[in-house]
CSV table of C-alpha atoms and ligand atoms in Angstrom, one decimal:
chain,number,residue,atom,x,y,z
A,1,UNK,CA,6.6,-41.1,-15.3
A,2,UNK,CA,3.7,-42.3,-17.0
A,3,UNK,CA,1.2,-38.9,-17.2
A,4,UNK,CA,-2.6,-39.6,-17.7
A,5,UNK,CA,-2.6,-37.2,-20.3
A,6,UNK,CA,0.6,-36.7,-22.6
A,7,UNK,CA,2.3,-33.8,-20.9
A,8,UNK,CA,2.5,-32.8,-17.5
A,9,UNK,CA,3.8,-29.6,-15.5
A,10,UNK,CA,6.6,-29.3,-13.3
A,11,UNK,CA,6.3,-26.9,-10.4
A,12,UNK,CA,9.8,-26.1,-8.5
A,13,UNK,CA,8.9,-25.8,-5.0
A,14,UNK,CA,12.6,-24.0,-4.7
A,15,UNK,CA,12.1,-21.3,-7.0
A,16,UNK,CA,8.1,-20.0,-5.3
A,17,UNK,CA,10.2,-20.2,-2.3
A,18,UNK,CA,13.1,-18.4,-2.9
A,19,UNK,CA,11.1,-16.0,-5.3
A,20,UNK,CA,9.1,-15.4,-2.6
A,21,UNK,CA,12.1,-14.8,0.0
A,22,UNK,CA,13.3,-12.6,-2.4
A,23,UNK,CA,10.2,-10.3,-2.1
A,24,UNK,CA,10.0,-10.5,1.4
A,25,UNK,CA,13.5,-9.6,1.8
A,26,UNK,CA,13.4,-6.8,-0.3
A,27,UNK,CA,10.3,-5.1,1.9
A,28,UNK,CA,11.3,-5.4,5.5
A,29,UNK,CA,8.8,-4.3,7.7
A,30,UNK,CA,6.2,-4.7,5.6
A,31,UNK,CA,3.8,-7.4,4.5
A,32,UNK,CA,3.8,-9.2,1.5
A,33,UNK,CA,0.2,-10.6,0.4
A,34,UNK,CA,0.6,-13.3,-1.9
A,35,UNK,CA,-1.7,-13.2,-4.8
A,36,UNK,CA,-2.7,-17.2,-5.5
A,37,UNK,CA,-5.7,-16.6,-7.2
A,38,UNK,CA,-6.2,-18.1,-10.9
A,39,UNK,CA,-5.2,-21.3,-8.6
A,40,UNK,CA,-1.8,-19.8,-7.7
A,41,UNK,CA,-0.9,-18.6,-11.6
A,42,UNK,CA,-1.7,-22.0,-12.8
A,43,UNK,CA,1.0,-23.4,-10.3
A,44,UNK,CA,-1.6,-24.9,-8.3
A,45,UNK,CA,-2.7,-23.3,-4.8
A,46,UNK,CA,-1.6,-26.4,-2.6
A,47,UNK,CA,1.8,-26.4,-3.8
A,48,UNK,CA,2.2,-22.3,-3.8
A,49,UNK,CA,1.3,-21.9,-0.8
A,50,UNK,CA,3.3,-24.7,1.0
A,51,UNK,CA,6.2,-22.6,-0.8
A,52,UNK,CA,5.1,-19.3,0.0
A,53,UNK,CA,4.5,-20.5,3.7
A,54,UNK,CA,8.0,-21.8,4.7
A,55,UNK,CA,9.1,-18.9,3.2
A,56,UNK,CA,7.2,-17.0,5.9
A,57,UNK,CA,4.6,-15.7,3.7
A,58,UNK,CA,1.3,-15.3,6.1
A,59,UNK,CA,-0.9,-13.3,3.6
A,60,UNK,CA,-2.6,-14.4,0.6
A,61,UNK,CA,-5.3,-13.0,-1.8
A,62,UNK,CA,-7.3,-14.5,-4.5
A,63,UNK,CA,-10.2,-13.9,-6.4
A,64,UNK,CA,-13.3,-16.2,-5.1
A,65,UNK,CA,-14.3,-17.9,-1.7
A,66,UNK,CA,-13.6,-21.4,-3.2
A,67,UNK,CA,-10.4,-20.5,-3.8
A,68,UNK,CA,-9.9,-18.9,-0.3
A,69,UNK,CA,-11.1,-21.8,1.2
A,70,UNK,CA,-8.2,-24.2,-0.3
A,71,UNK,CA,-5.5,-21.5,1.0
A,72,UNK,CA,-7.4,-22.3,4.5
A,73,UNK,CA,-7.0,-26.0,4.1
A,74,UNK,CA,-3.3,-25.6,3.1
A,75,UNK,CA,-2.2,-23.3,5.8
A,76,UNK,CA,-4.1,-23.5,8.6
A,77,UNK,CA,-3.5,-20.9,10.8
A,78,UNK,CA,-0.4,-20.3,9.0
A,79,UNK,CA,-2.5,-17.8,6.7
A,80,UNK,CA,-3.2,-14.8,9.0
A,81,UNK,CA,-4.7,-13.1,6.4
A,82,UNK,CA,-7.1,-14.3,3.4
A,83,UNK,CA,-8.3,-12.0,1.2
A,84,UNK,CA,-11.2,-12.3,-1.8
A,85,UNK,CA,-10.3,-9.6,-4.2
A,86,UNK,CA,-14.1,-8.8,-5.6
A,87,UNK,CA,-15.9,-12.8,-6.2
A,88,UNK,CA,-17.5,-13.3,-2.6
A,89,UNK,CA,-21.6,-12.9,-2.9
A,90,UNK,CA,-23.4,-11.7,0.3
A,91,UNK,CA,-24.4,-15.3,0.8
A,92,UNK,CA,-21.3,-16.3,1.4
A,93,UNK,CA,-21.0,-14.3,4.4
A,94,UNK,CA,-21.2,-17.3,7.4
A,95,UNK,CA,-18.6,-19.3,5.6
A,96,UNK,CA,-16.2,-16.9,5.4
A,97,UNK,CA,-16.7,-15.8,8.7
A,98,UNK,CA,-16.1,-19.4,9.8
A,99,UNK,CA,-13.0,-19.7,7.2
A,100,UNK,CA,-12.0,-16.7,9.1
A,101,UNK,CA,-11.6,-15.2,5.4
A,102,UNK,CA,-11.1,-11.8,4.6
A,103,UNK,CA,-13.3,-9.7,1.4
A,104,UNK,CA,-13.3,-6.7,-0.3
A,105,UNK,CA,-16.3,-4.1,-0.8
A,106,UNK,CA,-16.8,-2.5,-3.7
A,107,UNK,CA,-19.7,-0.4,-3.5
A,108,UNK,CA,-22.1,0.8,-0.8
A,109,UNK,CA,-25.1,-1.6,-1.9
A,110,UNK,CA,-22.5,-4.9,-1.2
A,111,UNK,CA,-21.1,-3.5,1.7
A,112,UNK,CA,-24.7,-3.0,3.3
A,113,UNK,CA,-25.3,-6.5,2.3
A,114,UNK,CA,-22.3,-8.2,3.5
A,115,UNK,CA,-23.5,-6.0,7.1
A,116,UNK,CA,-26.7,-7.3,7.1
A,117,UNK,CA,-25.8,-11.2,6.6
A,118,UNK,CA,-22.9,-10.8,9.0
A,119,UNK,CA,-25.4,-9.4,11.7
A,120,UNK,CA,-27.7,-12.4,10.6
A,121,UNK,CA,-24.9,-14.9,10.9
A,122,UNK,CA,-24.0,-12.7,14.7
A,123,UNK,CA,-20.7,-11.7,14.2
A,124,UNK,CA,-18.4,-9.4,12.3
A,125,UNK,CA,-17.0,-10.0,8.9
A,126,UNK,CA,-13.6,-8.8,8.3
A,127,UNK,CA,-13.4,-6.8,5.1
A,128,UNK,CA,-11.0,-3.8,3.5
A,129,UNK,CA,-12.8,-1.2,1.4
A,130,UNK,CA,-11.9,-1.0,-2.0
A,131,UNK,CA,-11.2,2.3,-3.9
A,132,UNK,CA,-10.9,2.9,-7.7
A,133,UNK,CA,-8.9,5.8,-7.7
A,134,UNK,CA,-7.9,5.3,-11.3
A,135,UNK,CA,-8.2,1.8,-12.2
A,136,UNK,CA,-11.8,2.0,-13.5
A,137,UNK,CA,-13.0,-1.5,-12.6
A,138,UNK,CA,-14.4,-2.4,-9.0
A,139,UNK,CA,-14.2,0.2,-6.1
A,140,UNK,CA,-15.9,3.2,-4.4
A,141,UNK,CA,-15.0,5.4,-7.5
A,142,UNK,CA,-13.2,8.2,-5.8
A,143,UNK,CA,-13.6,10.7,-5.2
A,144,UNK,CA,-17.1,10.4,-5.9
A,145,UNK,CA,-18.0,7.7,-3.7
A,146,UNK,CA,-15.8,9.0,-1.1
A,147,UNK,CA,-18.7,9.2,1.8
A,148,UNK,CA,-20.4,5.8,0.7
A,149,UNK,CA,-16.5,3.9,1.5
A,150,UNK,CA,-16.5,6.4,4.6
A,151,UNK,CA,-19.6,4.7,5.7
A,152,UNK,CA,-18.3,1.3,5.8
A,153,UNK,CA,-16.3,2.0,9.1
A,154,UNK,CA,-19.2,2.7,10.6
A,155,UNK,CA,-21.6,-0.3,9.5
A,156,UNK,CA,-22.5,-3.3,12.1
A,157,UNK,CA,-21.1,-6.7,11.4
A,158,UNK,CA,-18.3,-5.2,9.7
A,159,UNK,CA,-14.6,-5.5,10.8
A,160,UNK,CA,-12.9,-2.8,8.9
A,161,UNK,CA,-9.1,-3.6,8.4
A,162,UNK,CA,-7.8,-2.4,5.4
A,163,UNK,CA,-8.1,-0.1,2.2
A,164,UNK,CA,-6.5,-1.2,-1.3
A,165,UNK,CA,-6.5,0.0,-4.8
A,166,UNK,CA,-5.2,-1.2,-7.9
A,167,UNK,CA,-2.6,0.7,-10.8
A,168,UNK,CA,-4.1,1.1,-14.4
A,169,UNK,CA,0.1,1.5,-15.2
A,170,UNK,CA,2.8,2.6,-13.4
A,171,UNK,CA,5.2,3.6,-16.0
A,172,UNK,CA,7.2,6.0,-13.9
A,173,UNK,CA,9.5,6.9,-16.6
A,174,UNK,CA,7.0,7.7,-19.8
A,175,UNK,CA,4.1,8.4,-18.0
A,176,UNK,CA,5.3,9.9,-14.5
A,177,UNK,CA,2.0,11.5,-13.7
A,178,UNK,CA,-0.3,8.3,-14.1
A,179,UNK,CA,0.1,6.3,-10.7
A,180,UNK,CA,0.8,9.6,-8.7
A,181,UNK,CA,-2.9,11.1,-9.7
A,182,UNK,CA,-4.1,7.2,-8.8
A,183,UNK,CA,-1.7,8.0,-5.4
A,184,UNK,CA,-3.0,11.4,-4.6
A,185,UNK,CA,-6.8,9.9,-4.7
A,186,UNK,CA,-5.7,7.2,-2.8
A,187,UNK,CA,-4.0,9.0,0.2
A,188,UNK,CA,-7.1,11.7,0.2
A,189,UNK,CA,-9.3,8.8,0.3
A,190,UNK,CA,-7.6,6.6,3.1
A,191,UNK,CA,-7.0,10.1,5.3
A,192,UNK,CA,-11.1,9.6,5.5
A,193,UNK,CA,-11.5,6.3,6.2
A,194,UNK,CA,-8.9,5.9,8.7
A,195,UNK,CA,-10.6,8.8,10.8
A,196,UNK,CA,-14.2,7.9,10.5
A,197,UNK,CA,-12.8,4.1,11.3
A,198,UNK,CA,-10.5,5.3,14.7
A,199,UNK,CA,-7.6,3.3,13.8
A,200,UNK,CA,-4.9,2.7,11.4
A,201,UNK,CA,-5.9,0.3,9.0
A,202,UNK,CA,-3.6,-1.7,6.4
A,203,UNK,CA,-3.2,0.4,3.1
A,204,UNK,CA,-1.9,-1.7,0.1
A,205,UNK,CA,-1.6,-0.8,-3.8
A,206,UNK,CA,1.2,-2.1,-5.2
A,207,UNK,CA,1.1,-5.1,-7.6
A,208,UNK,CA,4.2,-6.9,-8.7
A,209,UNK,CA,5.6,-3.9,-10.9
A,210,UNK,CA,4.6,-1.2,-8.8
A,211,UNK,CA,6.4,-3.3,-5.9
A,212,UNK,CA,9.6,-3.2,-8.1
A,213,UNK,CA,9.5,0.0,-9.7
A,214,UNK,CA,7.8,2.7,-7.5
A,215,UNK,CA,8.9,1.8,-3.6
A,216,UNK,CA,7.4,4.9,-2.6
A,217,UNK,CA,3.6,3.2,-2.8
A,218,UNK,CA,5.0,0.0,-0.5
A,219,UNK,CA,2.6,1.2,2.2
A,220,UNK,CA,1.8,-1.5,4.9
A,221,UNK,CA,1.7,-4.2,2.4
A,222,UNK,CA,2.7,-5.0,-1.2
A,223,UNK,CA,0.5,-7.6,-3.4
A,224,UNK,CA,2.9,-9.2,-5.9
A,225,UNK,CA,1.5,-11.9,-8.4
A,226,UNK,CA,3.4,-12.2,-11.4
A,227,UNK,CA,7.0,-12.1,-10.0
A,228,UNK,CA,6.5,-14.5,-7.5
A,229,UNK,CA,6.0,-17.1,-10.2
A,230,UNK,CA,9.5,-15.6,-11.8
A,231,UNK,CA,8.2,-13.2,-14.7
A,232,UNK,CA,8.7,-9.7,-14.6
A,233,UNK,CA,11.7,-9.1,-12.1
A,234,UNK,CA,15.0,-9.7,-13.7
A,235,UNK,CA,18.6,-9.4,-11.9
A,236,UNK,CA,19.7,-5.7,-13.6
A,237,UNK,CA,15.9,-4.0,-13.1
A,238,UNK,CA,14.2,-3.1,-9.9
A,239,UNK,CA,15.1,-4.3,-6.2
A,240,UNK,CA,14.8,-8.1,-6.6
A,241,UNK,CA,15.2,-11.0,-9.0
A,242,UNK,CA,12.8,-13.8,-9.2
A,243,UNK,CA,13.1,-16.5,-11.8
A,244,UNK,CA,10.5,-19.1,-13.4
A,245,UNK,CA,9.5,-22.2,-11.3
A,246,UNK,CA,7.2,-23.7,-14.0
A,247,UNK,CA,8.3,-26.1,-16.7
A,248,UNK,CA,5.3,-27.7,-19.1
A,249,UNK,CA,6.8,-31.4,-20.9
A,250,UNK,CA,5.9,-33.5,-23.1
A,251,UNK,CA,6.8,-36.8,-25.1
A,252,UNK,CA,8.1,-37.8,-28.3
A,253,UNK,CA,5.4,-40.2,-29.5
A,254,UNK,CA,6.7,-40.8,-33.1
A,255,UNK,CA,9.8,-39.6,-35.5
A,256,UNK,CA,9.5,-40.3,-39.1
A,257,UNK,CA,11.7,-39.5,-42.1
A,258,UNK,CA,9.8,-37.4,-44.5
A,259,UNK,CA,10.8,-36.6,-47.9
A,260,UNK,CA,11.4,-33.2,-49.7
A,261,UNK,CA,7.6,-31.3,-50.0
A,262,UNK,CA,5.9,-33.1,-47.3
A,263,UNK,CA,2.9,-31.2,-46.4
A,264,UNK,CA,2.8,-31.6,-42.4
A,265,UNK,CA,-0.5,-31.5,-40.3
A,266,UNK,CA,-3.8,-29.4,-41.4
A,267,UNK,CA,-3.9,-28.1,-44.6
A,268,UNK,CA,-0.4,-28.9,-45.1
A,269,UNK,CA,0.5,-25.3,-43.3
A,270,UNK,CA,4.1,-26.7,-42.9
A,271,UNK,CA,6.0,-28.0,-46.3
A,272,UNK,CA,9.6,-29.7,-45.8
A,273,UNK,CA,11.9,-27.8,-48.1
A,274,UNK,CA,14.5,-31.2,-47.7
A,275,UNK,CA,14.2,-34.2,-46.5
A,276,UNK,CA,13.8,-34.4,-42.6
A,277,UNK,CA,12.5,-36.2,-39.3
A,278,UNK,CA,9.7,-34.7,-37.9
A,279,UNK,CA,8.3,-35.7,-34.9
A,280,UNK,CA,5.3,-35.3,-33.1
A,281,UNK,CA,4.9,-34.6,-29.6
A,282,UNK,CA,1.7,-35.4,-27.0
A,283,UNK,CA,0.6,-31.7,-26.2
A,284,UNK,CA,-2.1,-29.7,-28.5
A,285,UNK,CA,-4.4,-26.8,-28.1
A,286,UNK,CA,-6.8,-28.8,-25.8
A,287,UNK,CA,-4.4,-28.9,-23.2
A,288,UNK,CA,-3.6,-25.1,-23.9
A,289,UNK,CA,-0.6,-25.2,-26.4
A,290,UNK,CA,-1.9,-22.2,-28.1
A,291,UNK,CA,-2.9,-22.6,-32.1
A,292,UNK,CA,-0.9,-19.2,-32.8
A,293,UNK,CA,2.2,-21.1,-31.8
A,294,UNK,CA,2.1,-23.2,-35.0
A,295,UNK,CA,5.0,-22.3,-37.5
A,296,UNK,CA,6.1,-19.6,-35.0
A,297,UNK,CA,7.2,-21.4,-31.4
A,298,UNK,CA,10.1,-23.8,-30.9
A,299,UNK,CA,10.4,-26.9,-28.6
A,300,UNK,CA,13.3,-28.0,-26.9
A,301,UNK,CA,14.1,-31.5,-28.0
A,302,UNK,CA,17.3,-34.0,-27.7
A,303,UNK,CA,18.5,-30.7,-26.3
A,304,UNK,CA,18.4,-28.0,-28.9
A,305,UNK,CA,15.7,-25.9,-30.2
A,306,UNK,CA,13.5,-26.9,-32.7
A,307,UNK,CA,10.6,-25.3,-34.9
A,308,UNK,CA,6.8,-26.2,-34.2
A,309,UNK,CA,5.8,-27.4,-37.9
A,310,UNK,CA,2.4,-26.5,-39.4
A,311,UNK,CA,-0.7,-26.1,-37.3
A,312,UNK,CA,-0.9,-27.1,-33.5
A,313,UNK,CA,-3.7,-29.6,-33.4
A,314,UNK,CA,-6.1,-30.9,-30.9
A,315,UNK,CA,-3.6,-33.2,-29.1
A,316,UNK,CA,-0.3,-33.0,-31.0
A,317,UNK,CA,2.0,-30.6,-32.5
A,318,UNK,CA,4.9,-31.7,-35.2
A,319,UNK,CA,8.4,-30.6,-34.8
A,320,UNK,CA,11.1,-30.3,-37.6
A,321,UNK,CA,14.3,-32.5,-36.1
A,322,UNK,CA,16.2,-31.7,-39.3
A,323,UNK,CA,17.9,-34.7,-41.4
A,324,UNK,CA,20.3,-35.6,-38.9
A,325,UNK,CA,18.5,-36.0,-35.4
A,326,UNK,CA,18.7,-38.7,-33.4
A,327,UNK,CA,15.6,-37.5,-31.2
A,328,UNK,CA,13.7,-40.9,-30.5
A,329,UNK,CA,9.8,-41.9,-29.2
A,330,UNK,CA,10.0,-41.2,-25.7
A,331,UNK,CA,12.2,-38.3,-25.5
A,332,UNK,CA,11.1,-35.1,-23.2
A,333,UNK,CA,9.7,-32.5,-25.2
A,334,UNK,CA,10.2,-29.1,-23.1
A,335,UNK,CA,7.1,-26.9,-24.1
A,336,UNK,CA,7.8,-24.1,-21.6
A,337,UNK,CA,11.5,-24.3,-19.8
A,338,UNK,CA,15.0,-24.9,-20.0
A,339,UNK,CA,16.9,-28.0,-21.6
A,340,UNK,CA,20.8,-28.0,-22.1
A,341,UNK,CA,21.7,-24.4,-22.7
A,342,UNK,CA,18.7,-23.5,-24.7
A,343,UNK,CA,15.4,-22.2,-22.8
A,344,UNK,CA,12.0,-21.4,-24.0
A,345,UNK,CA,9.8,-19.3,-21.4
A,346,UNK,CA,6.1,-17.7,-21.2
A,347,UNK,CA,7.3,-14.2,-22.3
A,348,UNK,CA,8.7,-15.7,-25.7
A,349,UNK,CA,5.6,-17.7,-26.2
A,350,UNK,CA,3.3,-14.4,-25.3
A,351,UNK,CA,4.7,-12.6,-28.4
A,352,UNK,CA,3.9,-15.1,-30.1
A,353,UNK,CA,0.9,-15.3,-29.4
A,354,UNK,CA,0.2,-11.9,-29.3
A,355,UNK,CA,-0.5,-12.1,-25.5
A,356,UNK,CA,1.0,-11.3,-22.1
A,357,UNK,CA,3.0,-14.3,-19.8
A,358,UNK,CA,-0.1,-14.3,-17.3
A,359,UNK,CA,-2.3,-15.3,-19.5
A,360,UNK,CA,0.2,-18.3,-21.2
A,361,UNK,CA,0.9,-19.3,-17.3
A,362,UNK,CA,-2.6,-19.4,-16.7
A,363,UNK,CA,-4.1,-21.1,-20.2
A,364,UNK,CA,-2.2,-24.4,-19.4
A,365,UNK,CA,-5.2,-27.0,-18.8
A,366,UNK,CA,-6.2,-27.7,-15.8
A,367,UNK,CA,-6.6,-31.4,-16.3
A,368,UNK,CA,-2.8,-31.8,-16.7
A,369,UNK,CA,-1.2,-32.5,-13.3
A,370,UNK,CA,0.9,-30.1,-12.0
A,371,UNK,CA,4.0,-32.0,-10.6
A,372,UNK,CA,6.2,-30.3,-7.0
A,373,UNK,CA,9.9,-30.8,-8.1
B,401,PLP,C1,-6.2,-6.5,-7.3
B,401,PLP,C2,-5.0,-7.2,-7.7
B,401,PLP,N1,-3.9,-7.1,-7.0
B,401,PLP,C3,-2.7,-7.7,-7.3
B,401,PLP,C4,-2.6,-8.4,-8.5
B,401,PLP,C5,-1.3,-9.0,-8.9
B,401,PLP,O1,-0.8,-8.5,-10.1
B,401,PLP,P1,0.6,-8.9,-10.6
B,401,PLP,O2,0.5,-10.3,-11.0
B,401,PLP,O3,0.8,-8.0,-11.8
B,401,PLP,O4,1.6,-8.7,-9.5
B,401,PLP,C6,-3.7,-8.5,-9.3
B,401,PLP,C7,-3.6,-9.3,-10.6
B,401,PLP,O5,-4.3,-9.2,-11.5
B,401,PLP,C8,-5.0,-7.9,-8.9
B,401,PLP,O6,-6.1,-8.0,-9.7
């Protein structure tokens, strides 16, 4: 394995699939759509939703048409539903209506728009109306604009299938009230639409802790992210487990033997209080090894785990082996996984980076590739 940059990402095609079994299993009769926006949690779309597919996944959602448009190359007719969460300009309306891709309206101004193009382009574009019920970010804000999403069932070269919203928190335990005001909006809201539009439509809600923590909101469907790529469900909390499928390595490029008070990296933010090795490994802030990880995160190394030492630079970080390693140039460096009994995942490096896992999955460059294991 010979990277073009010096670390590379692992992607366990077993572990989306089985988390994503997992999920389905745990909401029979209902569907799951599969967020795989943010190019599937930095997991990369094509291999996600390959995964996500055989587990007989048929929903997806992410966040712009270009991204919408790879989920329709990967699955064909696989993916019976495609959904653009809030990204998809007006002018975008004949390709997704030859993608056969599904959007969101937010507001009465876009959904006259996406109307008027779709009667341009001659047909109907399939969309789901969008409330903010409590979220405050995109949506009808309800119950405000409660007769403005009414008016979408009604509007020509529209194919109203769906409603959705999105929790600000759903902490059922310290703040029981929260989701159930967003819930009471919601269902006011939907009772509506679904009359002025004749026909059921599908209702969805829940994110990934909603989906594990408050089954009452299932609905039709449930739009889990986060727990499909193994954060956020463990074995003794909610109704399923899921566990991480993506490991970020690196290599051992050099080991020296450093004496007593070396100063190691910028500014010499790292001193050795005894003589040591330290190595340095082929991963650095450019390729999103975060800078707040320097002096605070550990590597896993010749199979243990060992402290990042000083600052995180460009393209390396140094790690302190200790006097008696026998770590040599060449060896894995495990950034983000498991070696021997030790592990080292997103959550652990989100505190220290003062940060949530989502945002650790999804900072890991793009130019390194990502590798189906
Ligand atoms: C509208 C919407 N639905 C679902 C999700 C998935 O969230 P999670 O990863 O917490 O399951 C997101 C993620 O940000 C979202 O914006």
């Amino acid at each position: 394995m010979n990277p073009p940059y010096g670390s590379w990402v692992e992607i366990s095609t077993a572990a989306l699939e089985g988390n994503a079994r997992a999920i389905r299993a745990a909401v029979p009769g209902k569907r799951v759509i599969a967020i795989v926006k943010s190019d599937a949690y930095g997991h990369g779309i094509e291999t996600a939703m390959e995964a996500f597919c055989r587990a007989g996944v048929d929903a997806f959602a992410v966040v712009y048409p270009a991204e919408a448009y790879r989920v329709r190359k990967a699955a064909g007719d696989r993916a019976k539903l495609i959904l653009v969460l809030g990204g998809a300009l007006p002018e975008e309306t004949p390709e997704l209506m030859r993608q056969d891709v599904t959007t969101v309206v937010a507001d009465a101004a876009q959904a006259k728009a996406f109307s008027e193009a779709a009667k341009a382009a001659g047909g109907k574009l399939r969309v789901h109306v969008k409330l903010d019920t409590g979220m405050g970010r995109l949506g009808f804000l309800m119950p405000r604009d409660l007769p403005d999403a009414v008016s979408v069932a009604g509007m020509d070269g529209l194919e109203l299938e769906g409603i959705c919203a999105h929790f600000a928190m759903v902490e059922p335990v310290s703040h029981p009230q929260k989701a159930k005001k967003q819930m009471e909006k919601f269902f006011e809201a939907a009772d509506a639409i679904e009359k002025a539009a004749g026909k059921k439509l599908l209702k969805h809600v829940s994110s990934s802790r909603a989906s594990l923590v408050t089954p009452e909101y299932d609905l039709d469907a449930i739009r889990p992210g986060i727990v499909l790529y193994g954060y956020g469900a463990h074995a003794a909390f909610g109704r399923y487990a899921t566990r991480p499928a993506m490991q970020w390595k690196a290599r051992v490029v050099q080991v020296r033997d450093v004496p007593e008070g070396t100063g190691v990296g910028y500014y010499g933010a790292y001193v050795a209080k005894r003589a040591t090795k330290i190595a340095v490994a082929s991963a650095g802030y450019a390729d999103g090894y975060n800078r707040h990880l320097g002096n605070r995160g550990d590597v896993l190394v010749g199979g243990q785990r060992k402290p990042v030492a000083g600052r995180v630079s460009m393209n390396w970080i140094c790690i302190d082996l200790g006097p008696e390693s026998d770590v040599k140039p060449g060896d894995e460096v495990v950034l983000l996984g498991a070696q021997g009994e030790e592990s080292v995942w997103a959550g652990e490096l989100a505190e220290h980076c003062g940060t949530i896992a989502y945002e650790i999955l999804t900072g890991i460059s793009k130019h390194l590739p990502r590798i189906p294991v």
